[in-house]
Short mmCIF file of C-alpha atoms in Angstrom, two decimals:
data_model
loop_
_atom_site.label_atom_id
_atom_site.label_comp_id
_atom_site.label_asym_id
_atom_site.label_seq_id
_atom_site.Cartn_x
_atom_site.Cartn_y
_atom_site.Cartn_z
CA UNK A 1 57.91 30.81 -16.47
CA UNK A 2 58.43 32.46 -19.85
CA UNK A 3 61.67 30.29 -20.28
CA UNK A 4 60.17 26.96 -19.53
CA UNK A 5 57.25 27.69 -21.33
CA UNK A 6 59.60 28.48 -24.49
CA UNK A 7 61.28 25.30 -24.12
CA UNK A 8 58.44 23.13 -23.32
CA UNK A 9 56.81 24.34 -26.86
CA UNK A 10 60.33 23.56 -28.50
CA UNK A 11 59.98 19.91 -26.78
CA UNK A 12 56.52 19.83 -28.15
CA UNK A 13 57.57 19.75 -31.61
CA UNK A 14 59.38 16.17 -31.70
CA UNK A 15 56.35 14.75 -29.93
CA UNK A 16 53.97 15.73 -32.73
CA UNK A 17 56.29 14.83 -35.68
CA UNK A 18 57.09 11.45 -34.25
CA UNK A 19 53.50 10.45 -33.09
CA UNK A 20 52.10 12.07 -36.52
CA UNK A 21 54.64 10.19 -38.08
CA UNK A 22 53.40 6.67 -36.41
CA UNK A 23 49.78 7.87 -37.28
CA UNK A 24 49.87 8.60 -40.93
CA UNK A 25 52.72 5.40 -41.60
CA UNK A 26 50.35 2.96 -39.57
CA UNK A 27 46.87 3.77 -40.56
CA UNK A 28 47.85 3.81 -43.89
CA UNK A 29 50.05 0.44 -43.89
CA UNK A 30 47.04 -1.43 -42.42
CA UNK A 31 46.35 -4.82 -44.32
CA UNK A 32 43.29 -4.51 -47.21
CA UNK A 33 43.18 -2.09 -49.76
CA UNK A 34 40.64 1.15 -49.19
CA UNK A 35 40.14 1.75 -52.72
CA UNK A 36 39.76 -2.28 -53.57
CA UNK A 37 36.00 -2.30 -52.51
CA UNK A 38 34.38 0.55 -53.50
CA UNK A 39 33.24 -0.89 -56.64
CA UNK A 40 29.74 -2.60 -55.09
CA UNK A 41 30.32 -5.97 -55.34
CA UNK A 42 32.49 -5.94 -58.40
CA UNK A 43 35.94 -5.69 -57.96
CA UNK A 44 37.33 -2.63 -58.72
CA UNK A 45 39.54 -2.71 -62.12
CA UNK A 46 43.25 -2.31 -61.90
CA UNK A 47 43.89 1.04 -63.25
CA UNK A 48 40.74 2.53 -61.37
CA UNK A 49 43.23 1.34 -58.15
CA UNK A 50 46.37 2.57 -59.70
CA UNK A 51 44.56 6.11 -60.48
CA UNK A 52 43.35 6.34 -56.56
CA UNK A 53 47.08 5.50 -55.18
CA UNK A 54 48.42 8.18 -57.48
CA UNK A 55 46.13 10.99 -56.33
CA UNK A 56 46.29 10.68 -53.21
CA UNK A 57 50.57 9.35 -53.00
CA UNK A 58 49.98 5.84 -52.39
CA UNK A 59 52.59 5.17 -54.68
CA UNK A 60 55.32 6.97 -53.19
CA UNK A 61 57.69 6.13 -50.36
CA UNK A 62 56.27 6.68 -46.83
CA UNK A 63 58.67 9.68 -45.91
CA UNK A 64 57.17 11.49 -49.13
CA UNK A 65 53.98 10.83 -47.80
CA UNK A 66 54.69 12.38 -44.55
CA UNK A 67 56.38 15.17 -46.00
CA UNK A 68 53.08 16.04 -48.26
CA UNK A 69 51.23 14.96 -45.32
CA UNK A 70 53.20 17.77 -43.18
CA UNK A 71 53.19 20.82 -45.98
CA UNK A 72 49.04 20.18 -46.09
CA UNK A 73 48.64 20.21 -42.46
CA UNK A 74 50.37 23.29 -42.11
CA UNK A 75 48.73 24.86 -45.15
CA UNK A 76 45.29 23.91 -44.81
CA UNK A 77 44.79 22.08 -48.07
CA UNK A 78 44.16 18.91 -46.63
CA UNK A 79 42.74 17.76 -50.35
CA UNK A 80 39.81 15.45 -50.59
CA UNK A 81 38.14 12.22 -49.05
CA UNK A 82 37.62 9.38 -51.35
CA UNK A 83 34.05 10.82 -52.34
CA UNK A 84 36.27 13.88 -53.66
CA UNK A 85 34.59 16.05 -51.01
CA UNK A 86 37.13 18.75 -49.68
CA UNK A 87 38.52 17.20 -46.20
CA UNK A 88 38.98 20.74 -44.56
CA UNK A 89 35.51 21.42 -45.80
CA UNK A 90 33.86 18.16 -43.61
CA UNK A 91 36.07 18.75 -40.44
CA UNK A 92 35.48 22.48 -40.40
CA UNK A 93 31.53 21.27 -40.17
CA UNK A 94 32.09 19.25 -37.54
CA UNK A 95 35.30 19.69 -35.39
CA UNK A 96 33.21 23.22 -34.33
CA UNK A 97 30.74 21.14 -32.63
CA UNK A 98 32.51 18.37 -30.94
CA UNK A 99 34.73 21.49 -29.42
CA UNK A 100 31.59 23.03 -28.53
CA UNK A 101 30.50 19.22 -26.41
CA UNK A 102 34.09 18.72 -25.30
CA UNK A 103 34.43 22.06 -23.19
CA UNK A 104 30.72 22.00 -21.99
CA UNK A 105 31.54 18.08 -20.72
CA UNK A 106 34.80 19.13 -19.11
CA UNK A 107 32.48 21.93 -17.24
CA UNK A 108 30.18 19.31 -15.96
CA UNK A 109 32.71 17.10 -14.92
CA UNK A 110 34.73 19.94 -12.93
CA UNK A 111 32.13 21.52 -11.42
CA UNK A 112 30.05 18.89 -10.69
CA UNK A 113 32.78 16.33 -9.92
CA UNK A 114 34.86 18.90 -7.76
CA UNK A 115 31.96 20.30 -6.03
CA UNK A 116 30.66 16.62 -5.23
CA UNK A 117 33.90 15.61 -3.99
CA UNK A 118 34.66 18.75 -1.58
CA UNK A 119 31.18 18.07 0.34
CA UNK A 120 32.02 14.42 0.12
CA UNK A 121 35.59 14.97 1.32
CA UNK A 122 34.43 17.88 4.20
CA UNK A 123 31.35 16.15 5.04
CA UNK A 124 32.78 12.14 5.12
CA UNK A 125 31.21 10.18 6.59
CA UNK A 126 28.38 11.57 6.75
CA UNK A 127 24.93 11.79 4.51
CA UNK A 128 26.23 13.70 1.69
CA UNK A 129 29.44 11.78 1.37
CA UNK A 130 27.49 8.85 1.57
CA UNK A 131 25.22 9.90 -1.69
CA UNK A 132 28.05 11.17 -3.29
CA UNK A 133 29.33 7.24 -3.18
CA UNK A 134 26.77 5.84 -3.96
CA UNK A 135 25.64 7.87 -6.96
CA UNK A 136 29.82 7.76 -7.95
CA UNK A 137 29.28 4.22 -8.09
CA UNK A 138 26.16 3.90 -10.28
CA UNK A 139 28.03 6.45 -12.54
CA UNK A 140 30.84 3.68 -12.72
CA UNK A 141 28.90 1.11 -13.38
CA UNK A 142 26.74 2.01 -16.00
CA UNK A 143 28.06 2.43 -19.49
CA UNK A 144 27.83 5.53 -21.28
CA UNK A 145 25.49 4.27 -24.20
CA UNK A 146 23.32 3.05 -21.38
CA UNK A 147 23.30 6.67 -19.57
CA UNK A 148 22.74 8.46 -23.01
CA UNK A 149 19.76 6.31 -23.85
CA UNK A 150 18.04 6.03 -20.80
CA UNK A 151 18.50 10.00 -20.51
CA UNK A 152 17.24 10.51 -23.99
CA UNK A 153 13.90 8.34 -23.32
CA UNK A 154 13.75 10.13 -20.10
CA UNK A 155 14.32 14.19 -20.45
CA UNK A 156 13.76 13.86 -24.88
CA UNK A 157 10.90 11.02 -24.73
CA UNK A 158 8.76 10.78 -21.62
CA UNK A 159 9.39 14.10 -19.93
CA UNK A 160 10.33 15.92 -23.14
CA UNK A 161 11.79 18.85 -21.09
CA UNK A 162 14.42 18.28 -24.00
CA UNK A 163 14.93 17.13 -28.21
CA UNK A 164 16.01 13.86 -27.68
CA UNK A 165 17.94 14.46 -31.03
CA UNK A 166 20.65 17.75 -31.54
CA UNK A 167 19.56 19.87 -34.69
CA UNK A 168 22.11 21.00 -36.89
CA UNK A 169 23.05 24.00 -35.61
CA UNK A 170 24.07 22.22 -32.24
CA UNK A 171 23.30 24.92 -29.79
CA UNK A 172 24.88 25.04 -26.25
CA UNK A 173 21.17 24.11 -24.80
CA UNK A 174 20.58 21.35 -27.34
CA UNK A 175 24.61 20.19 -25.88
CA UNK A 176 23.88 19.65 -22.06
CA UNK A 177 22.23 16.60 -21.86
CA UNK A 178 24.46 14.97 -23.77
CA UNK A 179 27.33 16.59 -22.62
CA UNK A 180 26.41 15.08 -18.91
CA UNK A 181 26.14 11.80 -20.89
CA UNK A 182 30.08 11.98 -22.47
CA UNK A 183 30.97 13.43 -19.00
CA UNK A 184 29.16 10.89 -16.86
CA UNK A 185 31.82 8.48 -16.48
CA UNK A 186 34.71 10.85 -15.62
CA UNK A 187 32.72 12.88 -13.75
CA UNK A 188 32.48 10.08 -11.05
CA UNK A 189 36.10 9.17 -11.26
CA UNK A 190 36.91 13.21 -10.47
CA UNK A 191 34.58 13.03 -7.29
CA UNK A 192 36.16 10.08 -5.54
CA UNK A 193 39.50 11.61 -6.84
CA UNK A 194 38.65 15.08 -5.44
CA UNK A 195 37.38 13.08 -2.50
CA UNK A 196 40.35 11.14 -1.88
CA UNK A 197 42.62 14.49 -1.86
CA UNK A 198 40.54 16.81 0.07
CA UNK A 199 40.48 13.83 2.94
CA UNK A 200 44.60 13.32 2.64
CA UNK A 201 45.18 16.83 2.78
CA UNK A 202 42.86 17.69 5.88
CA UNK A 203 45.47 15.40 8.04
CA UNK A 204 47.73 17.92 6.19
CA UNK A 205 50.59 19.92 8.79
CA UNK A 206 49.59 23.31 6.55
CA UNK A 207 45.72 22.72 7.49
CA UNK A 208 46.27 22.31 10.95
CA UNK A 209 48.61 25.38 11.04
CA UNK A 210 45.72 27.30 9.81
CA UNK A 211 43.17 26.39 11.70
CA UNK A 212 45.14 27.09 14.80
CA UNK A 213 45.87 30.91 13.48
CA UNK A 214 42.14 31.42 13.60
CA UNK A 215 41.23 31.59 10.07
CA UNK A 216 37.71 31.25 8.70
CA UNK A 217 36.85 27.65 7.75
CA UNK A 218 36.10 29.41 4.14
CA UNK A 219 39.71 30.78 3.69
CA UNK A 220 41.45 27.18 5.37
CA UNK A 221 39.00 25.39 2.62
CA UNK A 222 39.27 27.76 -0.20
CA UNK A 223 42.23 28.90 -0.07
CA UNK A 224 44.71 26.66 1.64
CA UNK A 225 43.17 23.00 1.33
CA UNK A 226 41.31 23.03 -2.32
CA UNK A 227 44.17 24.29 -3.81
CA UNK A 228 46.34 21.63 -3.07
CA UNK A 229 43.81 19.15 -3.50
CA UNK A 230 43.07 19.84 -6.85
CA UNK A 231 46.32 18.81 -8.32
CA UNK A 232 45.91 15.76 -9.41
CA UNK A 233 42.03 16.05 -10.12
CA UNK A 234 43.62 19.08 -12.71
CA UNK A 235 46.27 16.81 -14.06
CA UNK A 236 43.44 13.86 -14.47
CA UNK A 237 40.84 16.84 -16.56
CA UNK A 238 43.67 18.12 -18.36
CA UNK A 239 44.33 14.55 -19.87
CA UNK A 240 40.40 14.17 -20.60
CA UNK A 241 39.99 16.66 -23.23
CA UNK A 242 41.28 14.86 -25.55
CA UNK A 243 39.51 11.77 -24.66
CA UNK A 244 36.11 13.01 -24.60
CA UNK A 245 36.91 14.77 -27.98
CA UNK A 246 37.88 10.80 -29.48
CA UNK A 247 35.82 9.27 -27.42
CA UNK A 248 32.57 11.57 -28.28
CA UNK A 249 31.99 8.59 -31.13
CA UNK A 250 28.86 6.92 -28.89
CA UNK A 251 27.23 9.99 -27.76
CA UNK A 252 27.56 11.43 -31.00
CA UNK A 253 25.59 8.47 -32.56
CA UNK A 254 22.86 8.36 -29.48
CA UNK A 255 21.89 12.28 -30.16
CA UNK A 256 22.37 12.25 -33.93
CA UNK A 257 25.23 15.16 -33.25
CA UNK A 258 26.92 15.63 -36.87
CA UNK A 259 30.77 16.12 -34.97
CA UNK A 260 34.16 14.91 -35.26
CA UNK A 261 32.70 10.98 -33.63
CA UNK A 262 30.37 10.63 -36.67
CA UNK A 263 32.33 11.66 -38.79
CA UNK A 264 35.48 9.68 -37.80
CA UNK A 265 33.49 6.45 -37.31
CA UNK A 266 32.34 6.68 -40.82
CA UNK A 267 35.90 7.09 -42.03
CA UNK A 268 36.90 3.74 -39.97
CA UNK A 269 33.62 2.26 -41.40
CA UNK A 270 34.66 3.04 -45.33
CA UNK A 271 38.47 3.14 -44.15
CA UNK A 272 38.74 6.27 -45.99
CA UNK A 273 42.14 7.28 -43.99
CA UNK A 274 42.35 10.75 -46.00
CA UNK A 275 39.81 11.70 -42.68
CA UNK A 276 41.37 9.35 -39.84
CA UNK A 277 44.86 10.78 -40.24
CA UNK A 278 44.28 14.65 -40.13
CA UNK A 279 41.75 13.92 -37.38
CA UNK A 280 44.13 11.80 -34.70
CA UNK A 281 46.83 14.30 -35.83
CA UNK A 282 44.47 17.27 -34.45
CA UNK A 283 43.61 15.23 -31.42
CA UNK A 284 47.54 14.79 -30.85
CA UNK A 285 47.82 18.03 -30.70
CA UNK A 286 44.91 19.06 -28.29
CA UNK A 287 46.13 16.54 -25.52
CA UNK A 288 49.89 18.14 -26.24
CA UNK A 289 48.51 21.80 -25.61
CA UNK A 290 46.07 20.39 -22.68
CA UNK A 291 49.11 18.90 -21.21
CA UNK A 292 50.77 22.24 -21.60
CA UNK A 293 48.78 24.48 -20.11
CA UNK A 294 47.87 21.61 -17.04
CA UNK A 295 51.95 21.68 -15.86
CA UNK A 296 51.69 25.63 -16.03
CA UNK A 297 48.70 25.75 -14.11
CA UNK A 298 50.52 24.04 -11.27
CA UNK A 299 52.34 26.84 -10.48
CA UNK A 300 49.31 29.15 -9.96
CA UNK A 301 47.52 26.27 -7.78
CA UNK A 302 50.89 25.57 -5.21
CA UNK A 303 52.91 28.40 -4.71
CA UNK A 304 56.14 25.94 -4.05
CA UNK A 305 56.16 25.14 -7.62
CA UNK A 306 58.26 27.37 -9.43
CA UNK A 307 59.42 26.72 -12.78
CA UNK A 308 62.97 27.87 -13.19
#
């Protein structure tokens, strides 16, 4: 495993250059000048323009661009937005937070989701598995702004077992409730896909051959049959960290959580692309390392997978 993890972090490194690449050349070829309209209504004058494009190397050729974009990346001295506030300085702030949401909304969704979807799968057709539909499919159908507020006026307003707005200092506790909100959606999908697998894989020859060696329905479940079922539900959360990270822009703004979705939907807003581009890059690289450690984690869940 050693060897193919070497050369799987070797095959990582022409992934992130060439999608960084398409990143910082896109975002920053889009149509409009950023710098043209932040003079109020007046239009900005010619050398204020000029002086912007030369700070930050809008006036040299793209793969000088990337190459300063590269040698700040991997230093740290990401320089500053267009309000001359240190970049590192805001994303430091935030990323720490949106982290903090991500991995508490991944736990929701696998325990939650997984443990739904084994007593849905075990239990089918019966009550449970009938509940765990039906509450799957109200999941599905509602979107997530919708979920987030009706929680908030809920748990924060009517109930007020919880702030219906996160504090600064973002605690773990403050986190849940909006965590179940950014994990809502995928949470439903990974019950009906844990569902789905755990009902294949009882039919499965393996399953069968346990039960008929007299094994505890604990060890055919636990150890046999969830194993292989989780598979694909792993390869379908390892994919998702990275989307709830980007996608944490709507829950973010519900619970007034100062993270990585403010802060990037601001940057779109003022199309200040000195935040947009070291933030997708960082995102890039989460869903390569998710991806990573997902294919690795294979061989732990199915013994017949052996990396050679």
């Amino acid at each position: 495993m050693g060897r193919y993890t070497i050369r799987r972090l070797l095959q990582l490194i022409p992934v992130l250059l060439g999608t960084t690449f398409l990143i910082n050349y896109m975002v920053w070829q889009l149509p409009g000048d950023p710098f043209a309209g932040r003079c109020g209504q007046r239009p900005c004058p010619d050398a204020y323009v000029n002086a912007m494009r030369a700070q930050f190397g809008l006036d040299q050729p793209v793969l000088v661009q990337y190459w300063n974009f590269l040698k700040n990346m991997l230093t740290g001295n990401l320089g500053v937005d267009f309000n001359q506030v240190p970049v590192a300085t805001s994303l430091a702030d935030a990323w720490p937070i949106t982290i903090r949401l991500a991995i508490l909304a991944v736990a929701i969704e696998a325990v939650i989701g997984i443990g739904a979807g084994v007593l849905s799968g075990l239990k089918r057709g019966g009550v449970i598995d009938n509940a765990v539909t039906l509450s799957t499919l109200v999941l599905l159908s509602l979107p997530v702004f919708v979920t987030g507020f009706l929680l908030q006026w809920l748990l924060g307003v009517q109930l007020q077992i919880v702030n219906p707005t996160v504090s600064d200092e973002a605690t773990v506790s403050e986190l849940l409730v909006p965590a179940f909100v950014l994990a809502s959606l995928n949470m439903a999908f990974t019950a009906r896909l844990t569902r789905t697998s755990i009902v294949e894989n009882l039919r499965a020859d393996y399953v069968r051959t346990a039960i008929a060696k007299g094994l505890t329905n604990r060890r055919v479940v636990g150890v046999h049959l969830l194993r292989n079922s989780l598979i694909p539900v792993l390869t379908f959360l390892g994919t998702e960290v990275g989307g709830l990270m980007a996608g944490a822009i709507i829950t973010e703004g519900i619970f007034n959580i100062h993270g990585i979705g403010g802060l990037l939907y601001r940057a779109i807003i003022n199309q200040d692309f000195t935040i947009v581009v070291p933030v997708a890059a960082l995102l890039v690289l989460v869903y390569l390392i998710t991806n990573l450690l997902v294919d690795l984690l294979y061989g732990v869940l199915d013994p017949r997978i052996r990396y050679e």
